[in-house]
Amino acid sequence: MYEGKTRTLFVRYAIPQMIGLLFNSVYMIVDGVFIGNVLGRDSMAAAAVAVPLIEILIALSMAVASGAGILISGLLAQQEKQKALEVFDTALLSAAAIGALVAAGGNLFLDPLAEALGATAQIHAQATEYIRYIVTFSPFLLFSFLLSGLARNDGCPRLAMAALAVGSVSNIVLDYVFMCPLHMGIGGAALATAIGPVFSVLILLPHFLRKTGALYFSVPRVRAAYFWRIAALGVPSFVMEFTIGILTFVYNIAIVRYGYGEIGLAAYLVIGYLMLLFLTLFLGMAEGLQPVFSYFTGAGAAARCRALRRFATVVFLTVGIVCYGGIVLFSHAFFALFNPGDLELIRFAADRSLPYFCGFFLAGYNILMISFWQSTQRTGHALLISLSRSVLVLPLLVAVLPLLWGGEMLWLCHSLSEALTAALAFALHRRQSGAKAGIPAGGVIQ
């Protein structure tokens, strides 16, 4: 399952997950295109308010999926199939509990939730309508990412890709049906987004029901030790995935604070879509490589793990540089997709996107190192870098730089945050290499 050259393994595991997540990002972008063209700027701002919530849900799911996946791949490498099934059962029950709490709590505290996410009085009603559908269908969103991650760790990366792709395409179709012929407004856009993961789950279920792999549904066997181990190993993934949500939340608040108003929120929504599109490339490749890194850890194949990381570093940096070139050349055309008649919004977004993404190529390196350290159970390193590029450096820069040099510095803070984090990651890696610390032995719990 994990035999072959480094390049072959990269293509077999990183590319399918990247494509699957890319479809997921495309459907969110198409959602924005429909909202902008059919409903206008205020509705785009209302949808922007819900983005951090969606990212929190995805982050929770990926935390459970990655924490369980790291353990499962290591256990399978050691031929501990029964223990792998126990981890699988624990992950499923954990996601079910989280989904039930989000659905119940979200509907109960809908108005305060919208306000906490940054909804202004002008867009509050639309924001709450959008959020209602998201929290109600949240269990399906959680299970779509969890089951796809577990399928990937069960040696089926193409199935995981297909499930995410089908869910994304269905959302695009439903966007048109609900918003155009049925005229359901912002609620229709939210409902399409909420239903998409249902199709992903339906695609993934047969794999686990038919017992075609090492993981399958059975009478649940849960161990508390596995729950806490999943949680500990999944924290860096949660922070890494939630970084998009944290970025959006911090910028939404700062945009209002520095007087950019609804045009700033709408512009950051489309900038956020572009960020999501390119971050998806990095996140997808990193998540796709997790089973391989974890399997090599369990098998004690330190040299193969390091070779894969070196190859991936070159790929990630190259992709980041190419992405910024695309932003420089085509950002106006991209932003025009959302509201072609609003030239002011297009110019505003295009001008701010250049400083916002100038250090973006380093995000790929940061995400790769988080995934590598997490997968090889160096959770402390992974968590430090995850926190650095989200809650440690960025909020500080956003709070200080615009006060010192004006509001326009706000749009440079993201790139500076990634650059400072990359410097820290490189320093940690150099120190680790100098100590000749490869992969910890016996990294899988017994």
XYZ file of C-alpha atoms in Angstrom:
446
model
C 0.000 0.000 0.000
C 2.898 2.370 0.740
C 5.453 0.840 -1.598
C 7.076 2.702 -4.470
C 9.273 5.720 -5.106
C 8.852 8.993 -3.236
C 7.363 10.736 -6.255
C 4.909 7.889 -6.818
C 3.678 7.999 -3.225
C 3.295 11.769 -3.414
C 1.156 11.506 -6.527
C -0.873 8.571 -5.186
C -1.795 10.201 -1.863
C -1.249 13.978 -2.016
C -2.841 14.692 -5.399
C -6.235 12.948 -4.874
C -6.815 14.707 -1.538
C -5.739 18.012 -3.052
C -8.246 17.556 -5.878
C -10.993 16.539 -3.454
C -10.476 19.585 -1.250
C -10.121 21.770 -4.332
C -13.629 20.742 -5.373
C -14.773 21.656 -1.876
C -13.228 25.106 -2.191
C -14.674 25.602 -5.664
C -18.199 25.001 -4.429
C -17.731 27.657 -1.728
C -16.470 30.043 -4.389
C -19.391 29.246 -6.712
C -21.662 29.859 -3.728
C -20.150 33.331 -3.496
C -20.535 33.878 -7.235
C -24.250 33.082 -7.057
C -24.747 35.246 -3.981
C -22.883 38.200 -5.492
C -24.582 38.064 -8.871
C -28.113 37.251 -7.650
C -28.332 38.968 -4.255
C -25.602 41.632 -4.115
C -23.037 43.068 -1.730
C -24.920 42.858 1.586
C -25.690 39.184 1.074
C -22.015 38.555 0.324
C -21.139 40.258 3.612
C -23.720 38.080 5.420
C -22.197 34.928 3.941
C -18.733 36.152 4.976
C -19.889 36.226 8.593
C -20.658 32.484 8.448
C -17.270 31.472 7.009
C -15.486 31.205 10.387
C -18.262 28.914 11.645
C -17.923 26.615 8.634
C -14.169 26.534 9.104
C -14.574 25.672 12.797
C -16.731 22.680 11.849
C -14.272 21.537 9.188
C -11.411 22.018 11.665
C -13.153 19.887 14.300
C -13.758 17.141 11.773
C -10.204 17.218 10.469
C -8.845 17.160 14.022
C -10.687 13.921 14.759
C -9.838 12.497 11.329
C -6.131 13.300 11.519
C -5.712 12.274 15.161
C -7.435 8.958 14.469
C -5.655 8.559 11.132
C -2.207 8.963 12.657
C -2.967 6.215 15.158
C -4.697 3.949 12.633
C -1.910 4.111 10.039
C 0.713 3.402 12.687
C -1.273 0.518 14.126
C -1.860 -0.998 10.687
C 1.882 -0.770 10.027
C 2.366 -2.869 13.178
C -0.405 -5.308 12.153
C -2.596 -4.230 15.091
C -5.899 -4.313 13.175
C -8.155 -4.797 16.201
C -6.709 -1.733 17.917
C -7.102 0.226 14.681
C -10.820 -0.661 14.694
C -11.133 0.566 18.265
C -9.626 3.912 17.252
C -12.051 4.014 14.297
C -15.059 3.453 16.613
C -13.853 6.107 19.046
C -13.487 8.649 16.233
C -17.008 7.989 14.934
C -18.635 8.414 18.338
C -16.612 11.570 19.015
C -17.796 13.165 15.747
C -21.403 12.168 16.450
C -21.290 13.830 19.861
C -19.753 17.028 18.459
C -22.339 17.188 15.662
C -25.257 16.819 18.071
C -23.910 19.566 20.350
C -23.335 22.000 17.466
C -26.767 21.425 15.935
C -28.589 21.868 19.245
C -26.487 24.709 20.643
C -26.273 26.597 17.346
C -30.029 26.748 16.898
C -30.568 27.663 20.541
C -28.140 30.614 20.462
C -28.502 31.675 16.826
C -28.714 35.461 17.285
C -25.818 35.767 19.756
C -23.755 33.510 17.492
C -24.298 35.783 14.480
C -23.359 38.835 16.522
C -20.229 37.145 17.874
C -19.162 36.289 14.315
C -19.292 39.969 13.317
C -22.751 40.508 11.784
C -23.691 44.185 11.607
C -27.279 45.378 12.126
C -27.683 45.828 8.365
C -26.970 42.170 7.559
C -27.990 40.453 10.818
C -31.207 38.892 9.475
C -29.492 37.387 6.422
C -26.547 36.165 8.506
C -28.794 34.325 10.979
C -30.737 32.706 8.136
C -27.499 31.454 6.576
C -26.090 30.207 9.886
C -29.309 28.329 10.785
C -28.894 25.889 7.898
C -25.182 25.413 8.576
C -25.587 24.423 12.230
C -28.630 22.230 11.546
C -26.780 20.121 8.970
C -23.436 20.272 10.795
C -23.321 16.499 11.592
C -23.181 15.721 7.863
C -20.383 18.247 7.333
C -18.405 16.678 10.175
C -18.873 13.123 8.923
C -18.093 13.977 5.295
C -14.566 15.078 6.234
C -14.101 12.449 8.933
C -15.094 9.492 6.760
C -13.048 10.751 3.810
C -10.000 11.053 6.082
C -10.516 7.565 7.473
C -10.989 6.137 3.972
C -7.684 7.723 2.976
C -5.961 6.083 5.951
C -7.599 2.801 4.918
C -5.751 2.952 1.597
C -8.546 4.531 -0.513
C -7.418 8.094 -1.368
C -9.371 8.090 -4.656
C -12.627 7.226 -2.894
C -12.072 10.133 -0.501
C -11.456 12.409 -3.480
C -14.597 11.202 -5.272
C -16.780 11.732 -2.192
C -15.644 15.319 -1.709
C -16.001 16.001 -5.437
C -19.569 14.641 -5.614
C -20.581 16.716 -2.601
C -19.106 19.820 -4.168
C -20.732 19.339 -7.566
C -24.111 18.691 -5.953
C -23.769 21.958 -4.036
C -23.119 23.872 -7.252
C -26.198 22.375 -8.895
C -28.346 23.077 -5.833
C -27.040 26.664 -5.685
C -28.564 27.287 -9.098
C -31.823 25.444 -8.337
C -32.459 27.091 -4.968
C -31.368 30.630 -5.861
C -32.565 30.995 -9.452
C -35.716 28.982 -10.326
C -36.891 28.716 -6.692
C -35.780 32.245 -5.605
C -34.933 31.131 -2.046
C -32.419 33.938 -1.501
C -29.628 33.669 1.043
C -31.396 30.701 2.646
C -31.176 28.800 -0.619
C -27.434 29.385 -0.811
C -27.025 28.151 2.762
C -29.234 25.106 2.177
C -27.206 24.114 -0.893
C -24.004 24.390 1.139
C -25.554 22.335 3.944
C -26.861 19.515 1.729
C -23.649 18.972 -0.249
C -21.921 16.952 2.522
C -24.908 14.602 2.665
C -23.959 13.293 -0.780
C -20.330 12.882 0.299
C -21.388 10.745 3.257
C -23.578 8.581 1.007
C -20.611 7.943 -1.302
C -18.352 6.921 1.604
C -20.733 4.717 3.609
C -20.552 1.581 1.375
C -16.796 1.278 1.912
C -17.265 0.902 5.658
C -20.495 -1.094 5.457
C -19.153 -3.732 3.052
C -15.943 -4.337 5.068
C -13.760 -3.881 1.975
C -10.829 -2.587 4.001
C -9.310 -2.779 7.470
C -11.866 -0.278 8.825
C -15.590 -1.037 8.951
C -18.727 -0.469 11.021
C -19.295 -2.946 13.850
C -20.447 -3.005 17.458
C -18.604 0.034 18.873
C -15.577 -0.683 21.052
C -14.406 2.537 22.629
C -11.373 3.131 24.841
C -10.995 6.389 26.752
C -7.237 6.294 26.157
C -7.813 6.450 22.427
C -10.193 9.396 22.770
C -7.608 11.486 24.578
C -4.833 10.372 22.206
C -6.950 11.315 19.178
C -7.643 14.702 20.734
C -3.976 15.355 21.529
C -2.732 14.339 18.075
C -5.566 16.195 16.330
C -5.024 19.594 17.945
C -2.426 20.796 15.372
C -4.790 19.851 12.529
C -7.635 21.685 14.233
C -5.552 24.825 14.553
C -4.154 24.485 11.020
C -7.599 24.062 9.468
C -9.182 26.623 11.763
C -6.540 29.158 10.763
C -8.769 30.095 7.821
C -11.621 30.719 10.224
C -9.396 32.644 12.635
C -8.043 34.762 9.768
C -11.559 35.559 8.619
C -12.785 36.375 12.119
C -9.814 38.625 12.931
C -10.054 40.428 9.600
C -13.846 40.821 9.769
C -13.533 42.548 13.139
C -10.559 44.677 12.033
C -12.235 45.694 8.755
C -15.208 47.101 10.667
C -12.933 48.677 13.282
C -10.840 50.549 10.725
C -13.873 51.898 8.872
C -13.937 49.791 5.707
C -17.578 48.794 6.373
C -19.685 46.576 4.105
C -17.421 47.043 1.070
C -14.485 45.862 3.174
C -16.387 42.797 4.386
C -17.554 41.962 0.863
C -14.038 42.467 -0.521
C -12.521 40.269 2.150
C -15.081 37.594 1.338
C -13.804 37.357 -2.249
C -10.176 37.698 -1.126
C -10.962 34.917 1.333
C -12.306 32.770 -1.487
C -9.021 33.228 -3.342
C -7.088 32.436 -0.168
C -9.232 29.349 0.381
C -8.603 28.165 -3.164
C -4.839 28.301 -2.869
C -4.620 27.189 0.761
C -6.641 24.163 -0.295
C -3.778 23.097 -2.536
C -1.428 23.061 0.452
C -3.897 21.604 2.942
C -4.977 18.900 0.509
C -1.436 17.787 -0.247
C -0.490 17.872 3.442
C -3.538 15.859 4.514
C -2.928 13.403 1.694
C 0.627 12.791 2.893
C -0.418 12.197 6.520
C -1.154 8.446 6.114
C 2.230 7.910 4.449
C 4.182 9.821 7.101
C 2.262 8.001 9.865
C 2.757 4.563 8.304
C 6.493 5.137 7.910
C 6.587 6.233 11.566
C 4.907 3.032 12.718
C 7.201 0.959 10.502
C 10.336 2.795 11.668
C 11.195 3.940 8.112
C 12.763 7.269 9.105
C 14.842 7.688 5.940
C 11.828 7.274 3.629
C 9.845 9.751 5.727
C 12.572 12.395 5.467
C 12.945 11.831 1.722
C 9.218 12.393 1.218
C 9.343 15.586 3.299
C 12.255 16.984 1.259
C 10.512 16.242 -2.024
C 7.262 17.765 -0.750
C 9.052 20.949 0.407
C 10.174 21.690 -3.140
C 6.689 21.041 -4.505
C 4.945 23.204 -1.889
C 7.243 26.208 -2.365
C 6.945 25.974 -6.140
C 3.158 25.849 -5.985
C 3.127 28.897 -3.694
C 5.266 30.991 -6.040
C 3.143 30.024 -9.050
C -0.024 30.916 -7.126
C 1.189 34.440 -6.383
C 2.069 34.928 -10.028
C -1.511 33.990 -10.875
C -2.829 36.535 -8.369
C -0.713 39.319 -9.889
C -1.908 38.510 -13.403
C -5.537 37.464 -12.965
C -6.945 38.847 -9.692
C -9.171 41.441 -11.416
C -10.771 38.774 -13.602
C -11.317 36.498 -10.606
C -12.989 39.169 -8.462
C -15.178 40.264 -11.383
C -16.850 36.839 -11.304
C -18.664 37.694 -8.086
C -20.234 41.038 -8.948
C -19.152 42.249 -12.396
C -21.128 45.479 -12.159
C -19.527 46.630 -8.898
C -16.293 48.126 -10.224
C -15.532 49.790 -6.906
C -15.582 46.429 -5.129
C -13.422 44.775 -7.817
C -10.766 47.509 -7.632
C -10.798 47.504 -3.843
C -10.302 43.738 -3.640
C -7.663 43.566 -6.383
C -5.551 46.364 -4.884
C -5.576 44.790 -1.416
C -4.919 41.260 -2.627
C -1.348 42.031 -3.731
C 0.038 42.883 -0.277
C -2.250 40.327 1.357
C -0.739 37.411 -0.611
C 2.851 38.590 -1.154
C 4.292 36.170 1.427
C 1.744 33.493 0.741
C 4.191 30.979 -0.771
C 5.600 30.425 2.732
C 2.205 29.204 3.969
C 2.808 25.981 2.042
C 6.069 25.329 3.876
C 4.401 26.001 7.229
C 1.492 23.667 6.497
C 3.807 20.893 5.297
C 5.943 21.064 8.445
C 2.837 21.012 10.652
C 1.603 17.888 8.867
C 5.026 16.217 8.973
C 5.620 16.833 12.682
C 2.060 15.898 13.568
C 2.136 12.688 11.521
C 5.465 11.655 13.073
C 4.033 12.436 16.528
C 6.138 15.513 17.232
C 2.937 17.186 18.332
C 4.635 19.998 20.256
C 6.441 21.304 17.159
C 3.297 21.000 15.034
C 1.145 22.793 17.590
C 3.624 25.644 18.019
C 3.698 26.361 14.276
C -0.078 26.015 14.001
C -0.595 28.505 16.826
C 2.058 30.842 15.463
C 0.334 31.284 12.094
C -3.102 31.760 13.677
C -3.583 33.042 17.219
C -0.081 34.176 18.220
C 1.410 36.327 15.475
C -1.487 37.461 13.258
C -3.768 39.091 15.883
C -0.764 40.943 17.308
C 0.218 42.286 13.875
C -3.384 43.271 13.078
C -3.675 45.092 16.407
C -0.376 46.980 16.180
C 0.672 47.676 12.574
C -2.444 49.585 11.403
C -2.244 51.794 14.494
C 1.395 52.632 13.752
C 1.295 53.048 9.961
C -2.361 53.338 8.972
C -5.264 51.054 8.081
C -3.747 49.874 4.794
C -1.135 47.923 6.781
C -3.983 45.604 7.716
C -3.721 43.922 4.318
C -0.016 43.090 4.772
C -0.393 41.369 8.148
C -1.254 37.918 6.752
C 1.934 37.682 4.694
C 4.089 38.957 7.560
C 2.521 36.367 9.854
C 3.359 33.518 7.461
C 6.920 34.810 6.996
C 7.607 34.995 10.738
C 6.092 31.540 11.235
C 8.197 30.082 8.413
C 11.333 31.465 10.059
C 10.333 29.758 13.313
C 9.555 26.452 11.545
C 12.891 26.516 9.742
C 14.729 27.194 13.011
C 12.955 24.275 14.712
C 13.772 21.994 11.794
C 17.443 23.015 11.822
C 17.668 22.368 15.548
C 16.014 18.974 15.112
C 18.362 18.067 12.245
C 21.380 19.224 14.233
C 20.374 16.918 17.066
C 20.000 14.100 14.531
C 16.447 13.574 15.755
C 14.573 11.598 13.163
C 11.274 9.906 13.867
C 10.522 8.879 17.446
C 10.520 5.166 17.934
C 7.423 3.440 19.230
C 5.219 6.428 18.387
C 1.952 4.473 18.308
C 0.154 3.828 21.579
C -0.390 0.242 22.570
